[in-house]
Amino acid sequence: MTQSDAELVALAQAGHAAALGALLARHEAEMRAVALSVLGYGPDAEDAVQDAMVVALRRIGEVRDPAAVGPWLRAIVRNNSRMTVRGPRAVPVAEPEWFARPADTPTPEEALDRGAMRDWVWHAIGQLSEPDRLVTLLRYFSDASSYEQIAAVCGVPVGTVRSRLSHARRALAGGLRAAATAAHTDVTAATESRWREGHDMIATAMGGDFDRVVRESWWPDAEMVVPGGPRGGRDLAIQGMNRDLTAGVRQRLRNVAASGDVLIWETDLISPPDDPEHCPPAALWLQVLREGRVRRLTLFHPVPTLV
């Protein structure tokens, strides 16, 4: 017997990627019709549909009325399409009323962390090429989520960011259409390990021993890049950290996103009490690894994105 939308939403919210795939396959034609009505035929319309599918991965837990998931998906596509017409946009969402979730509904992050859905998502992201995986992590799992900020972090034109995201979305949406049900490695242990590693390294740095962190976890020829600022190697990183510590700046790890050889740390920057405007409120450490050690670090200060 064919399952209803409400039944598929319940399964998807419990972490079943196959259920979400079935929902998207069921509503894809209507989603595409919305995009075409706003954008006409062309790659922008397809991007709007694929982007909605990726957004649904993160936000399916916010659906208030499971029986109305079709209008919810079309609202995301409509908003994506309108933002495309208006120009560069923030992380796409549907109209706010669709996200007035009950208090006991999981957050997007909590929904993604549930079992099979979590493992499917990270497995799928891990299959992307490094450039596509990098922009995907920044777009959907960091505060540097606008096209302009991603371009600054990656040192590429905005058009290249759009192209890479389009390719990544096609791959992820295609996987969801196929409703992959194969078992994937549980990512919990790996994620917890990355959190512990990041926490320990930041704690060591805050204790004044960042040079040891760099010596142990960076390659000798590692590169450090500050978009719009200096470029250098390990010495530049050590000097910058020591300068901040001397000024009384502290950092606290807030978010970790990792897939394969791409690792993102997001930290809160805490200015000294006597100089509360000393530094930006946050930093993003984009680390590209080789054999588990940093070969390139890009240090970026995200600007909060309105959603």
mmCIF file of C-alpha atoms in Angstrom:
data_model
loop_
_atom_site.group_PDB
_atom_site.id
_atom_site.type_symbol
_atom_site.label_atom_id
_atom_site.label_comp_id
_atom_site.label_asym_id
_atom_site.label_seq_id
_atom_site.Cartn_x
_atom_site.Cartn_y
_atom_site.Cartn_z
ATOM 1 C CA MET A 1 0.000 0.000 0.000
ATOM 2 C CA THR A 2 1.291 3.464 -0.901
ATOM 3 C CA GLN A 3 2.357 5.463 2.122
ATOM 4 C CA SER A 4 0.813 8.893 2.663
ATOM 5 C CA ASP A 5 2.821 12.112 2.775
ATOM 6 C CA ALA A 6 2.291 12.278 6.534
ATOM 7 C CA GLU A 7 3.653 8.759 6.989
ATOM 8 C CA LEU A 8 6.702 9.489 4.840
ATOM 9 C CA VAL A 9 7.371 12.743 6.735
ATOM 10 C CA ALA A 10 7.249 10.865 10.033
ATOM 11 C CA LEU A 11 9.777 8.341 8.728
ATOM 12 C CA ALA A 12 12.008 11.072 7.296
ATOM 13 C CA GLN A 13 11.935 12.967 10.595
ATOM 14 C CA ALA A 14 12.989 9.751 12.308
ATOM 15 C CA GLY A 15 16.062 9.632 10.077
ATOM 16 C CA HIS A 16 15.089 7.536 7.040
ATOM 17 C CA ALA A 17 16.700 8.915 3.879
ATOM 18 C CA ALA A 18 14.638 6.578 1.702
ATOM 19 C CA ALA A 19 11.402 8.153 2.976
ATOM 20 C CA LEU A 20 12.647 11.644 2.170
ATOM 21 C CA GLY A 21 13.734 10.419 -1.239
ATOM 22 C CA ALA A 22 10.245 9.039 -1.864
ATOM 23 C CA LEU A 23 8.677 12.357 -0.824
ATOM 24 C CA LEU A 24 10.931 14.337 -3.136
ATOM 25 C CA ALA A 25 10.297 11.984 -6.045
ATOM 26 C CA ARG A 26 6.550 12.311 -5.453
ATOM 27 C CA HIS A 27 6.591 16.123 -5.437
ATOM 28 C CA GLU A 28 9.458 16.861 -7.832
ATOM 29 C CA ALA A 29 7.257 17.612 -10.839
ATOM 30 C CA GLU A 30 5.245 20.185 -8.882
ATOM 31 C CA MET A 31 8.417 21.695 -7.422
ATOM 32 C CA ARG A 32 9.860 22.045 -10.919
ATOM 33 C CA ALA A 33 6.636 23.617 -12.189
ATOM 34 C CA VAL A 34 6.946 26.329 -9.519
ATOM 35 C CA ALA A 35 10.551 27.041 -10.496
ATOM 36 C CA LEU A 36 9.690 27.211 -14.195
ATOM 37 C CA SER A 37 6.792 29.579 -13.534
ATOM 38 C CA VAL A 38 9.177 32.074 -11.927
ATOM 39 C CA LEU A 39 12.448 31.493 -13.770
ATOM 40 C CA GLY A 40 11.487 29.920 -17.084
ATOM 41 C CA TYR A 41 13.394 27.050 -18.650
ATOM 42 C CA GLY A 42 17.105 26.898 -17.879
ATOM 43 C CA PRO A 43 19.715 25.920 -15.280
ATOM 44 C CA ASP A 44 18.449 28.421 -12.677
ATOM 45 C CA ALA A 45 15.138 26.585 -12.399
ATOM 46 C CA GLU A 46 16.866 23.236 -11.959
ATOM 47 C CA ASP A 47 19.198 24.739 -9.334
ATOM 48 C CA ALA A 48 16.190 26.064 -7.401
ATOM 49 C CA VAL A 49 14.663 22.574 -7.275
ATOM 50 C CA GLN A 50 17.909 20.856 -6.314
ATOM 51 C CA ASP A 51 18.653 23.468 -3.660
ATOM 52 C CA ALA A 52 15.206 22.852 -2.169
ATOM 53 C CA MET A 53 16.001 19.146 -1.945
ATOM 54 C CA VAL A 54 19.209 19.837 -0.028
ATOM 55 C CA VAL A 55 17.396 22.298 2.245
ATOM 56 C CA ALA A 56 14.779 19.618 2.906
ATOM 57 C CA LEU A 57 17.546 17.344 4.214
ATOM 58 C CA ARG A 58 18.264 19.822 6.960
ATOM 59 C CA ARG A 59 14.772 21.155 7.626
ATOM 60 C CA ILE A 60 12.422 18.202 7.320
ATOM 61 C CA GLY A 61 12.243 18.156 11.124
ATOM 62 C CA GLU A 62 10.636 21.604 11.047
ATOM 63 C CA VAL A 63 7.558 20.548 9.090
ATOM 64 C CA ARG A 64 4.604 21.465 11.276
ATOM 65 C CA ASP A 65 1.862 19.798 9.229
ATOM 66 C CA PRO A 66 3.166 16.559 7.658
ATOM 67 C CA ALA A 67 0.137 16.283 5.398
ATOM 68 C CA ALA A 68 1.071 19.659 3.879
ATOM 69 C CA VAL A 69 4.666 18.766 3.007
ATOM 70 C CA GLY A 70 3.927 19.350 -0.691
ATOM 71 C CA PRO A 71 3.104 23.046 -0.205
ATOM 72 C CA TRP A 72 6.115 23.277 2.149
ATOM 73 C CA LEU A 73 8.480 21.994 -0.546
ATOM 74 C CA ARG A 74 6.935 24.241 -3.189
ATOM 75 C CA ALA A 75 7.294 27.232 -0.852
ATOM 76 C CA ILE A 76 11.031 26.570 -0.568
ATOM 77 C CA VAL A 77 11.343 26.381 -4.359
ATOM 78 C CA ARG A 78 9.278 29.551 -4.793
ATOM 79 C CA ASN A 79 11.448 31.442 -2.335
ATOM 80 C CA ASN A 80 14.640 30.140 -3.956
ATOM 81 C CA SER A 81 13.363 31.214 -7.353
ATOM 82 C CA ARG A 82 12.399 34.683 -6.172
ATOM 83 C CA MET A 83 15.787 35.159 -4.541
ATOM 84 C CA THR A 84 17.473 34.131 -7.775
ATOM 85 C CA VAL A 85 15.526 36.825 -9.602
ATOM 86 C CA ARG A 86 16.507 39.403 -6.978
ATOM 87 C CA GLY A 87 20.185 38.483 -6.985
ATOM 88 C CA PRO A 88 22.655 36.895 -4.514
ATOM 89 C CA ARG A 89 20.915 35.356 -1.557
ATOM 90 C CA ALA A 90 21.416 33.959 1.880
ATOM 91 C CA VAL A 91 20.818 30.314 2.744
ATOM 92 C CA PRO A 92 17.408 29.629 1.180
ATOM 93 C CA VAL A 93 14.395 28.931 3.347
ATOM 94 C CA ALA A 94 10.683 28.829 2.776
ATOM 95 C CA GLU A 95 8.192 31.372 4.031
ATOM 96 C CA PRO A 96 8.595 31.783 7.832
ATOM 97 C CA GLU A 97 5.181 30.408 8.735
ATOM 98 C CA TRP A 98 6.197 26.986 7.483
ATOM 99 C CA PHE A 99 8.889 26.862 10.155
ATOM 100 C CA ALA A 100 6.786 27.648 13.229
ATOM 101 C CA ARG A 101 7.554 24.240 14.686
ATOM 102 C CA PRO A 102 6.197 22.890 17.978
ATOM 103 C CA ALA A 103 8.557 22.939 20.943
ATOM 104 C CA ASP A 104 9.082 19.163 20.812
ATOM 105 C CA THR A 105 10.061 19.106 17.122
ATOM 106 C CA PRO A 106 13.781 18.530 16.562
ATOM 107 C CA THR A 107 15.948 21.347 15.238
ATOM 108 C CA PRO A 108 17.434 20.882 11.740
ATOM 109 C CA GLU A 109 20.741 19.908 13.315
ATOM 110 C CA GLU A 110 19.042 17.394 15.614
ATOM 111 C CA ALA A 111 17.123 15.909 12.699
ATOM 112 C CA LEU A 112 20.326 15.530 10.698
ATOM 113 C CA ASP A 113 21.989 13.832 13.657
ATOM 114 C CA ARG A 114 19.459 11.023 13.707
ATOM 115 C CA GLY A 115 20.760 7.649 12.587
ATOM 116 C CA ALA A 116 20.394 6.718 8.967
ATOM 117 C CA MET A 117 19.714 10.247 7.699
ATOM 118 C CA ARG A 118 22.857 11.570 9.328
ATOM 119 C CA ASP A 119 24.989 8.743 8.003
ATOM 120 C CA TRP A 120 23.468 9.020 4.516
ATOM 121 C CA VAL A 121 24.107 12.773 4.369
ATOM 122 C CA TRP A 122 27.735 12.567 5.426
ATOM 123 C CA HIS A 123 28.378 9.556 3.217
ATOM 124 C CA ALA A 124 26.918 11.462 0.245
ATOM 125 C CA ILE A 125 28.949 14.583 0.990
ATOM 126 C CA GLY A 126 32.054 12.439 1.330
ATOM 127 C CA GLN A 127 31.598 11.208 -2.247
ATOM 128 C CA LEU A 128 31.884 14.745 -3.650
ATOM 129 C CA SER A 129 35.138 16.077 -5.051
ATOM 130 C CA GLU A 130 37.176 18.218 -2.647
ATOM 131 C CA PRO A 131 36.158 21.557 -4.286
ATOM 132 C CA ASP A 132 32.468 20.576 -4.312
ATOM 133 C CA ARG A 133 32.627 19.224 -0.766
ATOM 134 C CA LEU A 134 34.316 22.386 0.468
ATOM 135 C CA VAL A 135 31.633 24.752 -0.861
ATOM 136 C CA THR A 136 28.873 22.408 0.354
ATOM 137 C CA LEU A 137 30.205 22.385 3.923
ATOM 138 C CA LEU A 138 30.511 26.163 3.919
ATOM 139 C CA ARG A 139 27.078 26.709 2.355
ATOM 140 C CA TYR A 140 25.041 24.389 4.563
ATOM 141 C CA PHE A 141 27.126 23.810 7.696
ATOM 142 C CA SER A 142 28.880 27.101 8.505
ATOM 143 C CA ASP A 143 28.175 30.777 9.086
ATOM 144 C CA ALA A 144 30.099 31.727 5.928
ATOM 145 C CA SER A 145 27.141 30.639 3.827
ATOM 146 C CA SER A 146 26.577 33.439 1.310
ATOM 147 C CA TYR A 147 28.037 33.039 -2.169
ATOM 148 C CA GLU A 148 30.250 36.067 -1.612
ATOM 149 C CA GLN A 149 31.718 34.768 1.644
ATOM 150 C CA ILE A 150 32.282 31.294 0.208
ATOM 151 C CA ALA A 151 34.076 32.905 -2.736
ATOM 152 C CA ALA A 152 36.279 34.894 -0.354
ATOM 153 C CA VAL A 153 37.145 31.828 1.731
ATOM 154 C CA CYS A 154 37.908 29.678 -1.300
ATOM 155 C CA GLY A 155 39.648 32.388 -3.300
ATOM 156 C CA VAL A 156 37.514 31.808 -6.401
ATOM 157 C CA PRO A 157 34.941 33.902 -8.295
ATOM 158 C CA VAL A 158 31.304 33.824 -7.219
ATOM 159 C CA GLY A 159 30.466 32.177 -10.535
ATOM 160 C CA THR A 160 32.755 29.276 -9.660
ATOM 161 C CA VAL A 161 31.023 28.913 -6.287
ATOM 162 C CA ARG A 162 27.652 28.757 -8.029
ATOM 163 C CA SER A 163 28.938 26.167 -10.490
ATOM 164 C CA ARG A 164 30.433 23.950 -7.783
ATOM 165 C CA LEU A 165 27.323 24.186 -5.640
ATOM 166 C CA SER A 166 25.150 23.336 -8.612
ATOM 167 C CA HIS A 167 27.241 20.240 -9.298
ATOM 168 C CA ALA A 168 27.162 19.218 -5.622
ATOM 169 C CA ARG A 169 23.397 19.735 -5.386
ATOM 170 C CA ARG A 170 22.838 17.624 -8.488
ATOM 171 C CA ALA A 171 24.832 14.810 -6.921
ATOM 172 C CA LEU A 172 23.039 15.024 -3.563
ATOM 173 C CA ALA A 173 19.596 15.417 -5.089
ATOM 174 C CA GLY A 174 20.272 12.540 -7.462
ATOM 175 C CA GLY A 175 21.200 10.349 -4.524
ATOM 176 C CA LEU A 176 17.999 11.279 -2.741
ATOM 177 C CA ARG A 177 15.934 10.568 -5.832
ATOM 178 C CA ALA A 178 17.420 7.115 -5.844
ATOM 179 C CA ALA A 179 16.554 6.885 -2.136
ATOM 180 C CA ALA A 180 19.780 5.069 -1.309
ATOM 181 C CA THR A 181 19.097 2.564 1.423
ATOM 182 C CA ALA A 182 22.500 0.896 1.726
ATOM 183 C CA ALA A 183 24.045 0.957 5.162
ATOM 184 C CA HIS A 184 26.696 3.614 5.667
ATOM 185 C CA THR A 185 29.384 3.915 8.270
ATOM 186 C CA ASP A 186 28.096 5.462 11.502
ATOM 187 C CA VAL A 187 29.691 8.900 11.635
ATOM 188 C CA THR A 188 29.113 9.492 15.360
ATOM 189 C CA ALA A 189 32.526 8.248 16.468
ATOM 190 C CA ALA A 190 34.340 10.232 13.767
ATOM 191 C CA THR A 191 32.397 13.398 14.577
ATOM 192 C CA GLU A 192 33.029 13.085 18.302
ATOM 193 C CA SER A 193 36.710 12.513 17.597
ATOM 194 C CA ARG A 194 36.896 15.700 15.506
ATOM 195 C CA TRP A 195 35.164 17.651 18.298
ATOM 196 C CA ARG A 196 37.560 16.334 20.939
ATOM 197 C CA GLU A 197 40.532 17.013 18.711
ATOM 198 C CA GLY A 198 39.394 20.566 17.979
ATOM 199 C CA HIS A 199 38.540 21.279 21.611
ATOM 200 C CA ASP A 200 41.919 20.000 22.793
ATOM 201 C CA MET A 201 43.837 21.964 20.176
ATOM 202 C CA ILE A 202 42.012 25.207 20.930
ATOM 203 C CA ALA A 203 42.518 24.653 24.661
ATOM 204 C CA THR A 204 46.240 24.089 24.065
ATOM 205 C CA ALA A 205 46.416 27.240 21.963
ATOM 206 C CA MET A 206 44.623 29.275 24.631
ATOM 207 C CA GLY A 207 47.232 27.993 27.095
ATOM 208 C CA GLY A 208 49.939 29.679 25.044
ATOM 209 C CA ASP A 209 51.271 26.588 23.278
ATOM 210 C CA PHE A 210 49.862 27.046 19.774
ATOM 211 C CA ASP A 211 53.292 26.446 18.269
ATOM 212 C CA ARG A 212 53.103 22.845 19.522
ATOM 213 C CA VAL A 213 49.665 22.424 17.937
ATOM 214 C CA VAL A 214 51.073 23.648 14.636
ATOM 215 C CA ARG A 215 54.198 21.509 14.793
ATOM 216 C CA GLU A 216 52.205 18.364 15.552
ATOM 217 C CA SER A 217 49.236 18.816 13.224
ATOM 218 C CA TRP A 218 50.525 20.912 10.285
ATOM 219 C CA TRP A 219 52.846 19.867 7.478
ATOM 220 C CA PRO A 220 56.134 21.851 7.470
ATOM 221 C CA ASP A 221 55.207 23.388 4.100
ATOM 222 C CA ALA A 222 51.604 24.143 5.104
ATOM 223 C CA GLU A 223 50.130 27.371 3.780
ATOM 224 C CA MET A 224 48.035 29.906 5.673
ATOM 225 C CA VAL A 225 45.730 32.294 3.831
ATOM 226 C CA VAL A 226 43.759 35.241 5.192
ATOM 227 C CA PRO A 227 41.376 36.457 2.434
ATOM 228 C CA GLY A 228 42.197 40.078 1.726
ATOM 229 C CA GLY A 229 45.199 39.826 4.043
ATOM 230 C CA PRO A 230 48.553 38.116 4.379
ATOM 231 C CA ARG A 231 49.662 34.727 3.133
ATOM 232 C CA GLY A 232 52.350 32.661 4.730
ATOM 233 C CA GLY A 233 53.120 29.437 6.466
ATOM 234 C CA ARG A 234 53.260 28.034 9.959
ATOM 235 C CA ASP A 235 55.136 31.057 11.349
ATOM 236 C CA LEU A 236 52.332 33.393 10.254
ATOM 237 C CA ALA A 237 49.780 31.288 12.118
ATOM 238 C CA ILE A 238 51.851 31.128 15.292
ATOM 239 C CA GLN A 239 52.613 34.852 15.249
ATOM 240 C CA GLY A 240 48.949 35.727 14.739
ATOM 241 C CA MET A 241 47.770 33.503 17.592
ATOM 242 C CA ASN A 242 50.456 34.779 19.954
ATOM 243 C CA ARG A 243 49.563 38.364 19.090
ATOM 244 C CA ASP A 244 45.905 37.711 19.913
ATOM 245 C CA LEU A 245 46.776 35.993 23.187
ATOM 246 C CA THR A 246 49.012 38.890 24.208
ATOM 247 C CA ALA A 247 46.115 41.270 23.498
ATOM 248 C CA GLY A 248 43.845 39.199 25.724
ATOM 249 C CA VAL A 249 41.739 37.625 22.963
ATOM 250 C CA ARG A 250 40.327 34.169 23.659
ATOM 251 C CA GLN A 251 38.611 31.652 21.373
ATOM 252 C CA ARG A 252 35.931 29.066 22.095
ATOM 253 C CA LEU A 253 35.111 26.231 19.702
ATOM 254 C CA ARG A 254 31.457 26.462 18.619
ATOM 255 C CA ASN A 255 31.057 24.234 15.561
ATOM 256 C CA VAL A 256 32.897 21.467 13.747
ATOM 257 C CA ALA A 257 32.046 20.239 10.239
ATOM 258 C CA ALA A 258 34.233 17.651 8.566
ATOM 259 C CA SER A 259 34.142 15.415 5.542
ATOM 260 C CA GLY A 260 37.141 13.546 4.248
ATOM 261 C CA ASP A 261 40.088 15.892 3.919
ATOM 262 C CA VAL A 262 38.084 19.082 4.579
ATOM 263 C CA LEU A 263 37.728 20.240 8.181
ATOM 264 C CA ILE A 264 35.959 23.397 9.399
ATOM 265 C CA TRP A 265 36.206 24.866 12.875
ATOM 266 C CA GLU A 266 34.048 27.817 13.858
ATOM 267 C CA THR A 267 35.074 29.676 16.986
ATOM 268 C CA ASP A 268 33.678 32.534 19.029
ATOM 269 C CA LEU A 269 36.247 35.300 19.501
ATOM 270 C CA ILE A 270 36.134 36.889 22.937
ATOM 271 C CA SER A 271 37.669 40.373 23.115
ATOM 272 C CA PRO A 272 39.385 41.550 26.317
ATOM 273 C CA PRO A 273 37.040 43.319 28.790
ATOM 274 C CA ASP A 274 38.869 46.626 28.463
ATOM 275 C CA ASP A 275 38.651 46.556 24.647
ATOM 276 C CA PRO A 276 35.313 44.895 23.738
ATOM 277 C CA GLU A 277 35.583 45.828 20.049
ATOM 278 C CA HIS A 278 39.113 44.499 19.648
ATOM 279 C CA CYS A 279 38.234 41.644 17.280
ATOM 280 C CA PRO A 280 35.362 40.324 15.150
ATOM 281 C CA PRO A 281 32.875 38.100 16.986
ATOM 282 C CA ALA A 282 33.794 34.878 15.214
ATOM 283 C CA ALA A 283 36.387 33.064 13.142
ATOM 284 C CA LEU A 284 36.169 30.230 10.639
ATOM 285 C CA TRP A 285 39.152 27.924 10.223
ATOM 286 C CA LEU A 286 38.929 26.105 6.892
ATOM 287 C CA GLN A 287 41.529 23.347 6.975
ATOM 288 C CA VAL A 288 42.410 21.200 3.987
ATOM 289 C CA LEU A 289 44.223 18.079 5.128
ATOM 290 C CA ARG A 290 46.680 15.596 3.696
ATOM 291 C CA GLU A 291 47.073 12.309 5.528
ATOM 292 C CA GLY A 292 45.351 13.867 8.540
ATOM 293 C CA ARG A 293 47.610 16.921 8.810
ATOM 294 C CA VAL A 294 46.889 20.491 7.714
ATOM 295 C CA ARG A 295 48.285 21.412 4.328
ATOM 296 C CA ARG A 296 46.343 24.661 3.971
ATOM 297 C CA LEU A 297 44.457 26.853 6.440
ATOM 298 C CA THR A 298 42.166 29.674 5.417
ATOM 299 C CA LEU A 299 41.212 31.953 8.316
ATOM 300 C CA PHE A 300 38.029 33.932 7.720
ATOM 301 C CA HIS A 301 35.742 36.146 9.774
ATOM 302 C CA PRO A 302 32.142 35.461 8.674
ATOM 303 C CA VAL A 303 29.513 38.153 8.492
ATOM 304 C CA PRO A 304 26.195 36.916 9.940
ATOM 305 C CA THR A 305 23.774 36.007 7.146
ATOM 306 C CA LEU A 306 20.091 36.861 7.374
ATOM 307 C CA VAL A 307 17.791 33.939 6.673
#
